Coordinates of C-alpha atoms in Angstrom, one line a residue:
Chain X
M598 CA 35.5 30.1 36.5
N599 CA 32.2 32.0 36.6
S600 CA 29.4 29.4 36.6
L601 CA 26.9 31.7 35.0
Y602 CA 28.7 31.5 31.7
Y603 CA 27.7 29.0 29.1
Q604 CA 30.0 26.0 29.4
K605 CA 30.4 24.0 26.2
R606 CA 31.9 20.9 27.8
L607 CA 29.2 20.4 30.4
S608 CA 27.5 17.0 29.8
R609 CA 24.1 18.6 29.8
N610 CA 25.1 21.0 27.0
I611 CA 26.7 18.2 25.0
G612 CA 23.5 16.2 25.4
D613 CA 21.4 19.1 24.3
K614 CA 23.5 19.5 21.2
L615 CA 23.2 15.8 20.4
F616 CA 19.5 15.7 20.8
T617 CA 19.0 18.9 18.8
S618 CA 21.0 17.4 15.9
L619 CA 19.0 14.1 16.2
S620 CA 15.7 16.0 15.9
V621 CA 17.0 17.9 12.9
I622 CA 18.0 14.6 11.3
C623 CA 14.5 13.2 12.0
A624 CA 12.9 16.2 10.4
L625 CA 15.1 15.8 7.3
I626 CA 14.4 12.1 7.0
A627 CA 10.7 12.9 7.3
V628 CA 10.5 15.7 4.9
L629 CA 13.1 15.0 2.2
P630 CA 11.7 11.7 0.8
L631 CA 8.3 13.3 0.7
I632 CA 9.5 16.4 -1.2
F633 CA 11.4 14.0 -3.5
L634 CA 8.2 12.0 -4.1
V635 CA 6.1 15.0 -5.0
T636 CA 8.6 16.6 -7.3
Y637 CA 9.1 13.2 -9.0
I638 CA 5.4 12.8 -9.6
L639 CA 5.0 16.4 -10.8
I640 CA 8.0 16.1 -13.2
K641 CA 7.6 12.6 -14.4
G642 CA 3.8 12.9 -14.7
G643 CA 3.8 16.5 -16.0
S644 CA 6.0 15.6 -18.9
Q645 CA 3.3 13.2 -20.1
I646 CA 0.6 15.8 -20.4
T647 CA -0.7 16.2 -23.9
P648 CA -4.1 17.5 -25.2
E649 CA -5.0 14.0 -26.4
L650 CA -4.7 12.8 -22.8
F651 CA -7.9 14.6 -21.9
T652 CA -9.9 13.5 -24.9
L653 CA -9.1 9.9 -25.8
E654 CA -10.1 6.6 -24.3
P655 CA -7.3 4.5 -22.9
N656 CA -6.2 1.7 -25.3
P657 CA -6.5 -1.8 -23.9
P658 CA -3.1 -2.9 -22.6
G659 CA -1.0 -4.4 -25.3
D660 CA 2.4 -4.0 -26.9
D661 CA 1.4 -0.9 -28.8
L662 CA 3.2 2.3 -28.2
D663 CA 0.2 4.6 -28.1
A664 CA -1.8 4.2 -24.9
G665 CA -4.5 6.8 -25.6
G666 CA -5.9 9.1 -23.0
I667 CA -7.7 9.1 -19.7
N668 CA -10.9 10.9 -20.6
P669 CA -13.3 8.2 -19.2
A670 CA -11.4 7.9 -16.0
L671 CA -11.3 11.7 -15.5
I672 CA -15.1 12.0 -16.1
G673 CA -15.7 8.9 -14.0
T674 CA -13.8 10.3 -11.0
L675 CA -15.9 13.5 -11.2
I676 CA -19.1 11.5 -11.4
I677 CA -18.3 9.1 -8.6
T678 CA -17.1 11.8 -6.2
S679 CA -20.2 13.9 -7.1
I680 CA -22.5 10.9 -6.2
A681 CA -20.6 10.5 -3.0
S682 CA -20.9 14.2 -2.2
I683 CA -24.6 14.2 -3.0
I684 CA -25.2 11.5 -0.5
A685 CA -22.7 12.4 2.2
I686 CA -23.1 16.2 2.4
P687 CA -26.9 16.4 3.3
V688 CA -26.7 13.5 5.6
G689 CA -23.5 14.7 7.2
V690 CA -24.5 18.4 7.6
G691 CA -27.9 17.3 9.0
G692 CA -26.3 15.0 11.5
G693 CA -23.8 17.7 12.4
I694 CA -26.6 20.2 13.0
Y695 CA -28.3 17.7 15.3
L696 CA -25.1 17.1 17.3
A697 CA -24.2 20.8 17.6
E698 CA -27.6 22.5 17.9
Y699 CA -30.0 20.0 19.4
S700 CA -28.2 17.4 21.4
K701 CA -27.8 18.0 25.1
G702 CA -24.7 15.9 25.6
G703 CA -26.8 12.8 26.5
A704 CA -26.1 9.1 25.8
F705 CA -27.4 9.3 22.2
S706 CA -25.2 12.2 21.1
R707 CA -22.2 10.7 22.9
F708 CA -22.7 7.4 21.1
I709 CA -23.1 9.2 17.7
R710 CA -19.9 11.2 18.3
F711 CA -18.1 8.0 19.2
G712 CA -19.6 6.3 16.2
V713 CA -18.3 9.1 13.9
N714 CA -14.8 8.5 15.2
V715 CA -15.0 4.8 14.9
L716 CA -16.4 5.1 11.3
A717 CA -13.6 7.4 10.4
G718 CA -11.1 4.7 11.5
V719 CA -12.8 1.9 9.5
P720 CA -10.4 0.9 6.8
S721 CA -11.6 2.2 3.4
I722 CA -11.5 -1.3 1.9
I723 CA -14.1 -2.4 4.4
A724 CA -16.5 0.2 3.1
G725 CA -16.0 -1.3 -0.3
V726 CA -16.6 -4.8 1.1
F727 CA -19.8 -3.6 2.7
I728 CA -21.2 -2.0 -0.5
Y729 CA -20.1 -5.1 -2.4
A730 CA -22.2 -7.3 -0.1
L731 CA -25.1 -4.9 0.0
I732 CA -25.4 -3.8 -3.6
V733 CA -22.9 -5.4 -6.0
S734 CA -23.5 -9.1 -5.1
T735 CA -27.2 -8.7 -4.6
K736 CA -27.7 -6.8 -7.9
I737 CA -30.3 -4.7 -6.1
L738 CA -29.9 -1.7 -8.4
F739 CA -31.9 -2.7 -11.5
G740 CA -30.0 -5.9 -11.8
S741 CA -26.7 -4.2 -12.4
M742 CA -23.6 -5.4 -10.5
Y743 CA -20.5 -3.3 -10.6
S744 CA -21.5 0.3 -11.2
G745 CA -20.4 3.9 -10.8
L746 CA -23.4 4.4 -8.4
A747 CA -22.1 1.6 -6.1
G748 CA -18.7 3.2 -6.2
G749 CA -20.1 6.6 -5.2
M750 CA -22.0 5.0 -2.3
A751 CA -18.8 3.3 -1.0
L752 CA -17.0 6.7 -1.1
S753 CA -19.9 8.4 0.6
I754 CA -19.4 6.2 3.6
L755 CA -15.8 7.4 3.8
M756 CA -16.8 11.1 3.5
L757 CA -19.7 11.0 6.0
P758 CA -17.6 11.1 9.2
T759 CA -15.5 14.0 7.9
V760 CA -18.6 16.0 6.9
I761 CA -20.4 15.4 10.3
K762 CA -17.2 16.3 12.2
T763 CA -16.5 19.5 10.4
T764 CA -20.2 20.6 10.6
D765 CA -20.3 19.8 14.3
E766 CA -17.1 21.6 15.1
G767 CA -17.9 24.6 12.8
L768 CA -21.2 25.1 14.4
K769 CA -19.8 24.9 17.9
L770 CA -17.5 27.8 17.1
V771 CA -20.4 30.1 16.4
P772 CA -20.9 32.3 19.5
N773 CA -24.1 31.6 21.5
E774 CA -24.9 35.3 21.5
L775 CA -25.9 35.0 17.9
R776 CA -28.4 32.3 18.7
Y777 CA -29.8 34.2 21.7
A778 CA -30.2 37.3 19.5
S779 CA -32.1 35.4 16.8
L780 CA -34.3 33.5 19.2
G781 CA -34.8 36.7 21.2
V782 CA -36.3 38.5 18.3
G783 CA -38.8 35.7 17.9
A784 CA -37.2 33.4 15.2
S785 CA -37.9 29.8 15.6
M786 CA -35.1 27.2 16.0
Y787 CA -35.0 26.1 12.4
T788 CA -34.9 29.7 11.0
T789 CA -32.1 30.4 13.5
I790 CA -30.1 27.5 12.3
L791 CA -30.7 28.0 8.6
K792 CA -30.5 31.8 8.5
V793 CA -28.0 32.6 11.3
T794 CA -25.8 29.8 12.6
L795 CA -25.2 27.8 9.4
P796 CA -24.3 30.9 7.3
S797 CA -21.9 32.1 9.9
A798 CA -20.2 28.7 10.1
F799 CA -20.4 28.2 6.3
R800 CA -16.8 28.8 5.5
S801 CA -15.3 26.4 8.0
I802 CA -17.8 23.7 7.0
A803 CA -17.2 24.2 3.3
T804 CA -13.4 24.0 3.9
G805 CA -13.8 20.7 5.7
V806 CA -16.2 19.3 3.1
V807 CA -14.0 20.2 0.2
L808 CA -11.0 18.6 1.9
G809 CA -13.1 15.5 2.4
I810 CA -14.1 15.4 -1.3
A811 CA -10.4 15.8 -2.3
R812 CA -9.5 12.9 -0.1
A813 CA -12.4 10.8 -1.5
A814 CA -11.3 11.5 -5.0
G815 CA -8.0 9.7 -4.4
E816 CA -9.5 6.7 -2.7
T817 CA -9.0 3.5 -4.6
A818 CA -9.5 0.5 -2.4
P819 CA -13.3 0.7 -2.2
L820 CA -13.6 1.3 -5.9
I821 CA -11.8 -1.8 -7.2
F822 CA -14.7 -4.0 -6.5
T823 CA -17.6 -1.6 -6.6
A824 CA -17.1 0.6 -9.6
L825 CA -14.5 -1.6 -11.2
F826 CA -13.0 -0.1 -14.4
S827 CA -14.1 0.8 -17.9
Y828 CA -12.1 1.7 -21.0
Y829 CA -15.0 3.4 -22.7
Y830 CA -16.4 7.0 -22.9
I831 CA -19.2 7.9 -20.6
T832 CA -22.0 8.9 -22.9
G833 CA -25.2 9.2 -20.9
F834 CA -27.0 8.9 -17.7
G835 CA -27.5 5.1 -18.1
D836 CA -23.8 4.6 -17.8
L837 CA -24.2 5.1 -14.0
F838 CA -25.4 1.5 -13.8
Y839 CA -22.3 0.0 -15.4
E840 CA -18.7 -0.4 -14.6
M841 CA -17.1 3.0 -14.5
G842 CA -13.4 4.0 -14.6
S843 CA -11.7 6.4 -12.3
L844 CA -8.3 8.0 -12.1
A845 CA -7.3 6.1 -9.0
V846 CA -8.2 2.7 -10.3
L847 CA -6.6 3.6 -13.6
I848 CA -3.4 4.3 -11.8
Y849 CA -3.6 1.0 -9.9
N850 CA -4.4 -1.1 -13.0
F851 CA -1.9 0.5 -15.3
A852 CA 0.9 0.6 -12.8
L853 CA 0.8 -3.2 -12.7
E854 CA 0.8 -3.6 -16.5
P855 CA 4.1 -4.7 -17.9
Y856 CA 3.8 -2.2 -20.8
D857 CA 5.6 1.1 -20.8
A858 CA 2.8 3.0 -22.5
Q859 CA 0.3 2.1 -19.9
N860 CA 2.7 3.0 -17.1
K861 CA 3.2 6.4 -18.6
L862 CA -0.6 6.9 -18.6
A863 CA -0.6 6.0 -14.9
W864 CA 2.1 8.7 -14.2
A865 CA 0.0 11.2 -16.1
A866 CA -3.1 10.3 -14.2
S867 CA -1.2 10.6 -10.9
F868 CA 0.0 14.0 -11.9
I869 CA -3.5 15.2 -12.5
L870 CA -4.8 13.6 -9.3
V871 CA -2.0 14.9 -7.1
L872 CA -2.0 18.4 -8.6
S873 CA -5.7 18.9 -8.1
I874 CA -5.6 17.5 -4.5
L875 CA -2.7 19.8 -3.6
L876 CA -4.4 22.8 -5.2
V877 CA -7.6 22.2 -3.4
N878 CA -5.7 21.8 -0.1
I879 CA -3.6 25.0 -0.6
F880 CA -6.7 26.9 -1.7
S881 CA -8.7 25.9 1.4
R882 CA -5.7 26.7 3.6
I883 CA -5.5 30.2 2.1
L884 CA -9.3 30.6 2.6
A885 CA -9.1 29.4 6.2
A886 CA -6.3 31.9 7.0
F887 CA -8.2 34.6 5.3
S888 CA -11.4 33.9 7.2
E889 CA -9.5 33.9 10.5
K890 CA -8.4 37.4 9.8
T891 CA -11.8 38.7 8.9
K892 CA -13.6 37.0 11.7
R893 CA -12.6 39.5 14.3
V894 CA -14.5 42.4 12.7
Chain T
M80 CA -27.7 24.8 25.3
E81 CA -30.4 23.5 27.7
E82 CA -31.4 27.0 28.7
K83 CA -32.1 28.1 25.1
L84 CA -34.3 25.1 24.4
T85 CA -36.6 25.6 27.4
L86 CA -37.0 29.3 26.3
F87 CA -37.9 28.1 22.9
K88 CA -40.4 25.5 24.1
N89 CA -42.4 27.9 26.2
R90 CA -43.0 30.3 23.3
K91 CA -46.4 30.2 21.6
R92 CA -46.3 29.6 17.9
F93 CA -48.6 29.0 14.9
G94 CA -49.2 25.4 14.2
I95 CA -47.4 25.3 10.9
E96 CA -44.3 26.9 12.2
K97 CA -44.2 24.6 15.2
N98 CA -44.6 21.6 12.9
I99 CA -41.8 22.7 10.6
D100 CA -39.6 23.0 13.6
I101 CA -40.4 19.6 14.9
I102 CA -39.9 18.1 11.4
F103 CA -36.6 19.9 11.1
K104 CA -35.4 18.6 14.4
N105 CA -36.4 15.1 13.7
T106 CA -34.9 15.0 10.2
A107 CA -31.6 16.1 11.8
L108 CA -32.0 13.4 14.4
V109 CA -32.6 10.7 11.8
L110 CA -29.7 11.9 9.7
S111 CA -27.3 11.8 12.6
S112 CA -28.4 8.3 13.5
F113 CA -27.3 7.2 10.0
V114 CA -23.7 7.0 11.3
A115 CA -24.8 4.4 13.8
I116 CA -26.9 2.5 11.3
I117 CA -24.0 2.3 8.8
L118 CA -21.6 1.2 11.4
L119 CA -23.9 -1.5 12.7
G120 CA -24.8 -2.4 9.1
I121 CA -21.1 -2.9 8.2
I122 CA -20.5 -5.1 11.3
L123 CA -23.6 -7.2 10.8
V124 CA -23.2 -7.6 7.0
V125 CA -19.6 -8.6 7.1
F126 CA -20.3 -10.9 10.0
F127 CA -23.2 -12.7 8.4
K128 CA -21.5 -13.0 5.0
S129 CA -18.5 -14.6 6.7
F130 CA -20.8 -17.0 8.6
E131 CA -20.5 -19.9 6.2
S132 CA -16.7 -19.8 6.3
F133 CA -16.7 -19.2 10.1
S134 CA -18.9 -22.3 10.8
R135 CA -16.7 -24.5 8.6
Y136 CA -13.2 -23.5 9.7
G137 CA -13.9 -21.8 13.1
L138 CA -10.9 -20.3 14.7
M139 CA -8.5 -22.6 12.7
F140 CA -9.0 -20.1 9.9
L141 CA -6.7 -17.7 11.9
V142 CA -3.8 -20.1 12.3
T143 CA -3.6 -22.1 9.1
S144 CA -2.1 -20.6 6.0
E145 CA -3.5 -22.8 3.2
W146 CA -5.4 -20.7 0.7
N147 CA -6.5 -22.9 -2.1
P148 CA -9.7 -22.1 -4.1
V149 CA -9.3 -25.3 -6.1
K150 CA -9.4 -27.5 -3.1
D151 CA -11.7 -25.2 -1.2
E152 CA -9.3 -24.9 1.7
Y153 CA -8.9 -21.5 3.4
G154 CA -6.8 -20.1 6.2
A155 CA -5.7 -16.5 6.6
F156 CA -2.6 -16.9 8.8
T157 CA -0.2 -15.5 6.3
A158 CA -2.3 -12.4 5.7
I159 CA -2.9 -11.8 9.4
Y160 CA 0.7 -12.2 10.2
G161 CA 1.6 -9.9 7.3
T162 CA -0.9 -7.3 8.5
L163 CA 0.5 -7.3 12.0
V164 CA 4.1 -7.4 11.1
T165 CA 4.0 -4.7 8.5
S166 CA 1.9 -2.4 10.6
F167 CA 3.9 -2.8 13.8
L168 CA 7.3 -2.6 12.3
S169 CA 6.4 0.4 10.2
L170 CA 5.0 2.1 13.4
L171 CA 8.3 1.2 15.2
I172 CA 10.2 3.1 12.6
T173 CA 7.7 6.0 12.4
I174 CA 7.3 6.8 16.1
P175 CA 10.8 8.2 16.7
L176 CA 11.0 9.9 13.4
G177 CA 7.5 11.4 13.7
I178 CA 8.0 12.6 17.3
G179 CA 11.5 13.9 16.5
T180 CA 10.0 15.9 13.6
A181 CA 7.2 17.1 15.8
I182 CA 9.6 18.4 18.4
F183 CA 11.6 20.1 15.8
I184 CA 8.6 22.0 14.5
T185 CA 7.1 22.9 17.8
E186 CA 10.2 24.0 19.7
D187 CA 11.9 27.2 18.6
F188 CA 14.9 25.8 16.8
I189 CA 14.2 27.8 13.7
P190 CA 12.0 30.9 13.0
K191 CA 8.3 30.5 13.2
V192 CA 7.7 31.0 9.4
F193 CA 9.9 28.0 8.6
R194 CA 8.3 25.8 11.2
E195 CA 4.9 26.6 9.8
I196 CA 6.0 25.9 6.3
I197 CA 7.4 22.5 7.3
G198 CA 4.3 21.8 9.3
S199 CA 1.9 22.5 6.5
F200 CA 4.1 20.7 4.1
V201 CA 3.9 17.6 6.2
E202 CA 0.1 18.0 6.3
L203 CA -0.2 18.4 2.5
L204 CA 1.8 15.3 2.0
A205 CA -0.8 13.4 4.1
A206 CA -3.3 14.2 1.3
I207 CA -1.4 12.3 -1.4
P208 CA -3.5 9.3 -2.4
S209 CA -2.0 5.9 -1.5
V210 CA -2.3 4.6 -5.0
V211 CA 0.1 7.3 -6.1
L212 CA 2.5 6.3 -3.4
G213 CA 2.2 2.7 -4.6
L214 CA 3.1 3.8 -8.2
W215 CA 6.1 5.6 -6.9
A216 CA 7.1 2.7 -4.8
I217 CA 7.0 0.3 -7.7
F218 CA 9.0 2.5 -10.2
V219 CA 11.3 4.5 -8.0
M220 CA 11.7 3.1 -4.5
E221 CA 12.0 -0.6 -5.4
P222 CA 14.9 -0.2 -8.0
F223 CA 16.6 2.3 -5.7
L224 CA 16.6 0.0 -2.7
R225 CA 17.3 -3.3 -4.4
A226 CA 21.1 -3.1 -3.8
F227 CA 20.4 -2.4 -0.1
F228 CA 18.2 -5.4 0.2
V229 CA 20.8 -7.6 -1.5
F230 CA 23.3 -6.3 1.1
L231 CA 20.9 -7.1 3.9
Y232 CA 20.6 -10.7 2.6
N233 CA 24.3 -11.2 2.1
F234 CA 25.3 -10.0 5.5
F235 CA 22.4 -10.6 7.8
G236 CA 20.9 -13.6 6.0
W237 CA 21.5 -15.7 9.1
I238 CA 18.7 -13.8 10.8
P239 CA 15.4 -15.4 9.9
L240 CA 13.9 -12.0 9.1
F241 CA 16.3 -11.5 6.2
S242 CA 16.8 -15.2 5.1
T243 CA 15.4 -15.1 1.6
E244 CA 17.1 -13.7 -1.5
P245 CA 15.3 -10.5 -2.4
T246 CA 13.5 -10.7 -5.8
G247 CA 11.4 -7.6 -6.6
R248 CA 8.5 -6.8 -4.4
N249 CA 8.6 -7.8 -0.7
S250 CA 7.3 -7.1 2.7
L251 CA 10.1 -4.8 3.7
L252 CA 9.2 -2.5 0.8
A253 CA 5.6 -2.4 2.1
I254 CA 6.9 -1.5 5.6
L255 CA 8.9 1.4 4.2
I256 CA 6.1 2.8 2.1
L257 CA 3.9 2.5 5.2
V258 CA 6.5 4.6 7.0
V259 CA 6.2 7.3 4.4
M260 CA 2.4 7.2 4.7
L261 CA 2.3 7.2 8.5
L262 CA 4.9 9.9 9.1
P263 CA 2.6 12.8 8.3
I264 CA -0.1 11.3 10.6
V265 CA 2.1 10.8 13.6
T266 CA 3.9 14.1 13.1
S267 CA 0.8 16.2 12.8
I268 CA -0.9 14.6 15.7
A269 CA 2.2 14.8 17.9
R270 CA 2.7 18.4 16.9
D271 CA -0.9 19.3 17.9
S272 CA -0.6 17.7 21.3
L273 CA 2.9 19.2 21.9
N274 CA 1.4 22.6 21.0
Q275 CA -1.4 22.1 23.6
V276 CA 1.1 21.8 26.4
P277 CA 0.8 25.1 28.4
K278 CA 3.6 27.5 28.2
K279 CA 3.7 27.8 32.0
L280 CA 5.0 24.2 32.3
R281 CA 7.9 25.0 30.0
N282 CA 8.7 28.3 31.7
A283 CA 8.6 26.7 35.1
A284 CA 11.1 24.1 34.0
Y285 CA 13.4 26.7 32.4
G286 CA 13.0 28.7 35.6
I287 CA 14.5 26.1 37.8
G288 CA 17.4 25.8 35.4
A289 CA 16.5 22.8 33.3
S290 CA 18.2 22.6 29.9
R291 CA 16.1 22.6 26.8
W292 CA 16.1 18.8 26.2
K293 CA 15.8 18.1 29.9
T294 CA 12.6 20.2 29.7
I295 CA 11.4 18.3 26.6
F296 CA 12.0 14.9 28.1
S297 CA 10.9 15.3 31.6
V298 CA 8.1 17.9 31.3
I299 CA 6.8 18.5 27.8
L300 CA 6.8 14.9 26.4
P301 CA 5.1 13.4 29.5
A302 CA 2.5 16.1 29.4
A303 CA 1.7 15.5 25.8
L304 CA 2.0 11.7 26.0
S305 CA -1.7 10.8 25.9
G306 CA -2.2 12.8 22.8
I307 CA 0.8 11.3 21.1
M308 CA -0.2 7.8 22.2
A309 CA -3.6 8.3 20.7
G310 CA -2.1 9.5 17.5
V311 CA 0.2 6.5 17.3
L312 CA -2.8 4.2 17.8
L313 CA -4.7 6.0 15.1
A314 CA -1.7 5.6 12.8
L315 CA -1.6 1.9 13.7
G316 CA -5.3 1.5 12.7
R317 CA -4.5 3.3 9.4
A318 CA -1.5 1.0 8.8
M319 CA -3.6 -2.1 9.3
G320 CA -6.3 -1.0 6.9
E321 CA -4.0 0.6 4.4
T322 CA -4.6 -1.1 1.1
M323 CA -3.4 0.3 -2.2
A324 CA 0.3 1.1 -1.6
V325 CA 0.8 -2.1 0.2
T326 CA -1.0 -4.2 -2.4
M327 CA 1.1 -2.8 -5.1
I328 CA 4.4 -3.4 -3.5
I329 CA 4.2 -6.4 -1.1
G330 CA 4.2 -9.0 -3.8
N331 CA 0.9 -10.7 -2.9
S332 CA 2.0 -14.2 -2.1
N333 CA 0.3 -16.5 0.3
A334 CA 3.4 -18.7 0.8
F335 CA 4.3 -18.2 4.4
S336 CA 7.7 -17.0 5.3
W337 CA 9.3 -15.4 8.3
S338 CA 11.6 -13.4 6.1
L339 CA 10.8 -9.7 5.4
L340 CA 12.6 -10.0 2.1
S341 CA 10.1 -12.4 0.6
P342 CA 6.8 -11.5 -1.0
G343 CA 4.0 -11.4 1.6
Y344 CA 0.3 -10.6 2.0
T345 CA -1.9 -8.5 4.3
I346 CA -5.6 -8.9 4.8
S347 CA -6.4 -5.7 2.9
S348 CA -4.1 -6.6 0.0
M349 CA -5.8 -10.1 -0.1
L350 CA -9.2 -8.4 -0.3
A351 CA -8.1 -6.0 -3.0
N352 CA -6.5 -8.8 -5.0
Q353 CA -9.2 -11.5 -4.9
F354 CA -12.6 -9.9 -4.3
G355 CA -13.3 -8.9 -7.8
E356 CA -13.0 -12.4 -9.2
A357 CA -13.9 -14.6 -6.2
D358 CA -16.9 -17.0 -6.1
G359 CA -18.4 -19.7 -4.0
S360 CA -16.9 -20.3 -0.6
Q361 CA -13.9 -18.1 -1.4
V362 CA -16.2 -15.1 -1.1
S363 CA -17.3 -16.1 2.4
S364 CA -13.7 -16.7 3.4
L365 CA -12.7 -13.2 2.2
F366 CA -15.6 -11.8 4.2
Y367 CA -14.2 -13.7 7.2
A368 CA -10.8 -12.1 6.6
A369 CA -12.5 -8.7 6.3
F370 CA -14.2 -9.3 9.5
V371 CA -10.9 -10.1 11.2
L372 CA -9.4 -6.9 9.8
M373 CA -12.4 -4.9 11.0
I374 CA -12.3 -6.2 14.5
L375 CA -8.5 -5.5 14.6
S376 CA -9.0 -1.9 13.5
L377 CA -12.1 -1.4 15.7
V378 CA -10.2 -2.5 18.8
V379 CA -7.3 -0.2 18.0
N380 CA -9.6 2.7 17.3
I381 CA -11.7 2.3 20.4
F382 CA -8.7 1.9 22.5
A383 CA -7.3 5.1 21.1
Q384 CA -10.5 7.0 21.9
W385 CA -10.6 5.6 25.4
L386 CA -7.0 6.7 25.9
V387 CA -7.8 10.2 24.8
K388 CA -10.8 10.4 27.1
K389 CA -8.9 8.9 30.1
F390 CA -5.7 10.9 29.9
S391 CA -6.5 14.2 28.2
L392 CA -6.8 17.6 29.9
K393 CA -4.5 16.7 32.7
Y394 CA -3.0 20.2 32.8

C-alpha cells in the first residue's frame, strides 16, 4: 500500500472527520436559534404594524382588546437617545482626540485607556443606579425625580466608552504624513486636528458612533428607574423633566402584562426596535466596506 | 508623536493662535479625564449609598438570604448565588459552542463568502437588545422547553439541581437565554483572535505532516488562547451584569433553592425589580447589592485586561 494516498481508516483521519462534524454542529447550534429568533420577531411583530400604532397613545393595561399605539414611546426613545448623544459625542470625541493626538503614552493616557475599557464593562444597570443616586433621588434637576433627561444621562455613560474608543482608533489609523504635511506648511495643532486628521477619520468615527447610538437605543435596564415610563403624548420641551416612555421599557412593561393586547404591542415595538437596529448595522457595514475600497486612492 | 510636538513647540506664533491651541489641548484633556471622573464617581456614590446597610449587616449581608422589607431584614445570598450560578453555567455551555463556531468560520471548511456571511450574521445578532430576547424567551422559548424541563424533573429529580417541579419561569431558562446572548460575544472575539494567528504557524504544522485538527488543537488554539480567554472573561462580565432578559425569565423569587428548575434571582434582576418602588433602608441594601455586582464585574474585567496585556503578541 502506498503510504502517500489518503487512507480513510487511519485514526487521525477518523478523528479529523469527527471534529469537523462537531464544529459544524456547533455552528448550527449557534446560528439556527438566532436566525429563528430574528425571523420570529420580524414576522410576529411585523404582522402587528398598523398606521394607528405610530400615532396613538398606549391604553393603560386592562381587559380591553384595543391597546392603542406606541407614539409616546417612539418619540421618547428618539429624545432620550438624542440627549445621550448630545452629551456623549462631544465628550467622547474630545477625549479620543486627546488620547490619539496629544498623549505620549504616559501614565495618564494609559490610565484613561484602562478606564475606558473598565467603564465599557460596567453593567448597564449600574449606570442607572448611579444616575438614580445622583439625580433621581436628590431631585437636583428642578425638583423633578424620574425624567427623560436623567434617562438620557444614564445612556450617555454607556455610550461614552464606545465613542472614545472609536475616535481614538479612527484617529490612530490616519497616516502621520498627513499631520507632518499640515504642520509643515505652518498650521497649528488645533487646525491640523480639526481640518486634517478629524475629517480624514470622520467616516470610521461616525460608523462607530452610530453603532453606539443604535446599541444605546435598545438599552432598558438603566431606564427603568431613571426615565421610568409614561403613557401620554410628549407635547413640549417641559416634558423632558417628567417620566418619559421608551420603546425598550414599553417592551419590558407590556411583556409582563397578562393581557394579550399589551403583549401584541410589545411585539410590535420589538419589531420596530430590532428592524431599525439591524438596518443601522447593515448600513454602517456597507459604508465601512465602501470606505475601505476608496481609501487606497 | 513626541517628535511632532517638539517641532510644534519651537515655532513662533501669534498670541491668540497660541492661546487657542492651548485651550484646545486642555479642553481635550479635561474631556478625556471625564471617563476617570465618572468611573470613580460610580464607585464612590454606590459605596457611600450602601454605607448604611454595610454598617448594619456587614459581610453577613453576603451569606444570609432573608429579604424582608416589612421586618427590615436584608441579605443578598440568593441573588449573589443566582448571579454566579447563571453566569458560570451559561458560560460553561457557551465556551465550546462559541469556540467551535469560531473555528468553523476561520478555517477553510466552506468558501470564504459563506464564512463571512455567517460571521457578520453572528455579529448582527449581538446587536439585538436584551429586552427583545426576554420577550422572545417568555412567549416562545418557555412554552417550547416546558416539556423538556418536566422530563428533567421526572428522570433527574434525584439530583439537587433538578429537584423542584418546573412551573413557568426558572433559573435554567435564564441560563439558556444567557447562552443565546453570550454566543455572539464569545464567537466574534474567538474568531478575531484565531484570525490573528500568523499563517506561518499553520503552514509549518501542515509542513511537518500534522492533520488539520492536530494543527488546530496543538498549534492554532494555544496561540490564540490568551485572546480567547480574555473574550470569555468579558463574556462572563457581561453575563453577570445582564439584566433585562434574565429579569423577565428567571421568575424573581428570593426563596433560596439549589434547584435550577425553581424561580431564582440575580443581583441585577433584583435591582431592576425593586429599585423603582424601594424606600428607607431597602434602598441602601439595594445599593449594597449593586456594589457587590460592581466589584464582581470590575474584578472580572480588570483580570481580562491584565490577561490580554500579559499574554498577547507572543507570536
